[in-house]
Coordinates of C-alpha atoms in Angstrom, one line a residue:
X216 CA 0.0 0.0 0.0
X217 CA 1.4 3.4 -1.0
X218 CA 1.9 5.8 1.8
X219 CA -0.2 8.9 1.7
X220 CA 1.6 12.1 0.8
X221 CA 1.8 14.9 3.2
X222 CA -0.2 17.1 0.8
X223 CA -3.1 14.7 0.6
X224 CA -3.1 14.1 4.4
X225 CA -3.2 17.8 5.2
X226 CA -6.6 19.1 6.1
X227 CA -7.9 22.4 4.8
X228 CA -8.9 24.8 7.5
X229 CA -12.6 24.8 8.5
X230 CA -15.0 27.6 7.5
X231 CA -15.3 29.0 11.0
X232 CA -11.6 29.1 11.4
X233 CA -11.2 31.0 8.1
X234 CA -14.0 33.4 9.1
X235 CA -12.3 34.0 12.5
X236 CA -8.9 34.7 10.7
X237 CA -10.6 37.1 8.3
X238 CA -12.4 38.9 11.1
X239 CA -9.2 39.3 13.1
X240 CA -7.4 40.6 10.0
X241 CA -10.1 43.2 9.3
X242 CA -10.3 44.4 12.9
X243 CA -6.5 44.8 13.1
X244 CA -6.6 46.7 9.8
X245 CA -9.3 49.0 11.2
X246 CA -7.3 49.7 14.3
X247 CA -4.2 50.4 12.4
X248 CA -6.1 52.7 10.0
X249 CA -7.7 54.6 12.9
X250 CA -4.3 55.1 14.6
X251 CA -2.7 56.2 11.3
X252 CA -5.5 58.7 10.7
X253 CA -5.2 60.2 14.1
X254 CA -1.4 60.4 13.8
X255 CA -1.6 62.2 10.5
X256 CA -4.2 64.6 11.9
X257 CA -2.1 65.3 15.0
X258 CA 1.0 66.0 12.9
X259 CA -0.9 68.1 10.3
X260 CA -3.4 70.0 12.4
X261 CA -3.7 69.4 16.1
X262 CA -0.1 70.0 17.1
X263 CA 0.4 73.2 15.1
X264 CA 0.8 76.5 16.9
X265 CA -1.8 78.0 14.6
X266 CA -4.5 75.5 15.6
X267 CA -3.7 75.8 19.3
X268 CA -3.8 79.6 19.1
X269 CA -7.2 79.5 17.4
X270 CA -8.4 77.0 20.0
X271 CA -7.3 79.3 22.9
X272 CA -8.9 82.3 21.2
X273 CA -12.2 80.5 20.7
X274 CA -12.3 79.3 24.4
X275 CA -11.5 82.8 25.6
X276 CA -14.1 84.4 23.4
X277 CA -16.8 82.0 24.6
X278 CA -15.9 82.8 28.2
X279 CA -15.9 86.5 27.4
X280 CA -19.3 86.3 25.7
X281 CA -20.8 84.4 28.7
X282 CA -19.4 87.0 31.1
X283 CA -20.9 89.8 29.1
X284 CA -24.3 88.0 29.0
X285 CA -24.1 87.5 32.8
X286 CA -23.4 91.2 33.2
X287 CA -26.7 91.9 31.5
X288 CA -25.2 93.1 28.2
X289 CA -27.4 91.8 25.3
X290 CA -26.7 91.3 21.6
X291 CA -27.2 94.9 20.9
X292 CA -24.2 95.9 23.1
X293 CA -21.1 96.9 21.1
X294 CA -18.7 94.8 23.2
X295 CA -21.0 91.7 22.9
X296 CA -21.4 92.2 19.2
X297 CA -17.6 92.5 18.7
X298 CA -17.0 89.3 20.7
X299 CA -19.7 87.5 18.7
X300 CA -18.1 88.5 15.4
X301 CA -14.7 87.4 16.6
X302 CA -16.1 84.1 17.8
X303 CA -17.8 83.5 14.4
X304 CA -14.5 84.0 12.6
X305 CA -12.7 81.6 15.0
X306 CA -15.4 79.0 14.5
X307 CA -14.9 79.2 10.7
X308 CA -11.1 78.5 11.2
X309 CA -11.9 75.5 13.4
X310 CA -14.4 74.2 10.9
X311 CA -11.9 74.2 8.1
X312 CA -9.3 72.5 10.3
X313 CA -11.9 69.8 11.0
X314 CA -12.6 69.5 7.3
X315 CA -8.9 68.7 6.8
X316 CA -9.0 65.9 9.3
X317 CA -12.2 64.5 7.7
X318 CA -10.6 64.5 4.3
X319 CA -7.6 62.6 5.7
X320 CA -9.9 60.1 7.3
X321 CA -11.9 59.5 4.2
X322 CA -8.8 59.2 2.0
X323 CA -7.1 56.7 4.2
X324 CA -10.2 54.6 4.8
X325 CA -11.0 54.5 1.0
X326 CA -7.5 53.1 0.3
X327 CA -7.6 50.5 3.0
X328 CA -11.2 49.5 2.1
X329 CA -10.1 48.9 -1.5
X330 CA -7.2 46.7 -0.2
X331 CA -9.5 44.7 2.1
X332 CA -12.2 44.4 -0.6
X333 CA -9.7 43.1 -3.2
X334 CA -8.1 40.6 -0.7
X335 CA -11.5 39.1 0.3
X336 CA -13.2 39.5 -3.1
X337 CA -16.1 37.1 -3.4
X338 CA -15.3 35.4 0.0
X339 CA -17.7 35.6 2.9
X340 CA -15.9 36.6 6.1
X341 CA -18.7 36.0 8.6
X342 CA -22.1 34.3 9.0
X343 CA -25.0 36.2 10.3
X344 CA -27.4 34.5 12.7
X345 CA -30.3 36.1 10.9
X346 CA -31.4 37.2 7.5
X347 CA -31.0 41.0 7.3
X348 CA -33.6 43.3 5.8
X349 CA -33.4 43.9 2.1
X350 CA -31.8 47.4 2.6
X351 CA -29.0 46.0 4.8
X352 CA -28.5 42.9 2.8
X353 CA -27.3 44.9 -0.1
X354 CA -24.3 46.0 2.0
X355 CA -23.8 42.8 4.0
X356 CA -24.0 40.6 0.9
X357 CA -22.2 43.0 -1.5
X358 CA -19.8 41.3 -3.9
X359 CA -20.7 37.7 -2.7
X360 CA -22.0 35.0 -5.1
X361 CA -25.1 33.0 -4.3
X362 CA -28.4 33.8 -2.6
X363 CA -27.4 33.0 1.0
X364 CA -28.1 36.4 2.7
X365 CA -26.6 35.2 6.0
X366 CA -23.2 35.4 4.5
X367 CA -21.5 38.7 5.3
X368 CA -18.9 40.4 3.0
X369 CA -15.7 42.1 4.1
X370 CA -17.1 45.5 3.1
X371 CA -19.8 45.4 5.8
X372 CA -17.4 44.2 8.5
X373 CA -14.8 46.8 7.6
X374 CA -17.3 49.6 7.7
X375 CA -18.7 48.5 11.0
X376 CA -15.3 48.0 12.6
X377 CA -14.2 51.4 11.2
X378 CA -17.1 53.2 12.9
X379 CA -16.5 51.4 16.2
X380 CA -12.7 51.7 16.3
X381 CA -12.8 55.3 15.1
X382 CA -15.2 56.2 17.9
X383 CA -13.1 54.5 20.6
X384 CA -9.8 56.0 19.5
X385 CA -11.4 59.5 19.3
X386 CA -12.8 59.2 22.8
X387 CA -9.5 57.9 24.2
X388 CA -7.4 60.8 22.7
X389 CA -10.1 63.5 23.2
X390 CA -10.8 64.3 19.5
X391 CA -14.5 63.1 19.6
X392 CA -15.8 66.7 19.9
X393 CA -14.8 70.2 19.0
X394 CA -15.0 71.2 22.6
X395 CA -12.5 68.5 23.6
X396 CA -10.2 69.6 20.8
X397 CA -10.3 73.2 21.9
X398 CA -9.6 72.3 25.5
X399 CA -6.6 70.2 24.5
X400 CA -5.3 72.8 22.0
X401 CA -5.5 75.7 24.4
X402 CA -2.4 74.6 26.3
X403 CA 0.3 76.4 24.4
X404 CA 2.8 79.1 25.4
X405 CA 2.0 81.3 22.4
X406 CA -1.7 80.9 23.1
X407 CA -1.2 81.7 26.8
X408 CA 0.5 85.0 25.9
X409 CA -2.3 85.8 23.6
X410 CA -4.8 84.9 26.3
X411 CA -3.1 87.2 28.8
X412 CA -3.3 90.1 26.3
X413 CA -7.0 89.4 25.8
X414 CA -7.7 89.3 29.5
X415 CA -5.9 92.6 29.9
X416 CA -8.0 94.1 27.2
X417 CA -11.2 92.8 28.9
X418 CA -10.2 94.4 32.2
X419 CA -9.6 97.7 30.5
X420 CA -13.0 97.7 29.0

């Protein structure tokens, strides 16, 4: 009797093991993508002296506006109107900075999504315990052959992981809201000098 070759005796990995491997790979890719996005945003926007100065300016203007309102000065008051106009201009600057970070996020996620989709093209990476609604099945079953709607594509898993991972990372490093960004960006020597000058101006008024 001929001995069996090692190739014929080797067993192919089971479907659950392949799905687990695919899920882990997609989750790791999502985490690395989220960290890369935040690193680029920190280097390009958040760590710059310009952003920190605008953040300190906006926080100070908000405090100044609240103080004027507490003192009974309404929107018709000249000082209140001047502070409101300055706050609007600072808000526009912050908005454009956030647009930069959003563009970076979309660009990096589009590239990694294309890589993941090409790697798992036509291969289900998970099995759903239910049949999703028609609207959701278009995403969960996108690019997969057959009519088994419980099979989930890499696109759906990557999008879901990206949303969850991005939210967790943003909360951990305080970039989940503009207010947190402003509070973090206000600690800067240049911004502190500017803040002292603004406070002196407020006392003189």
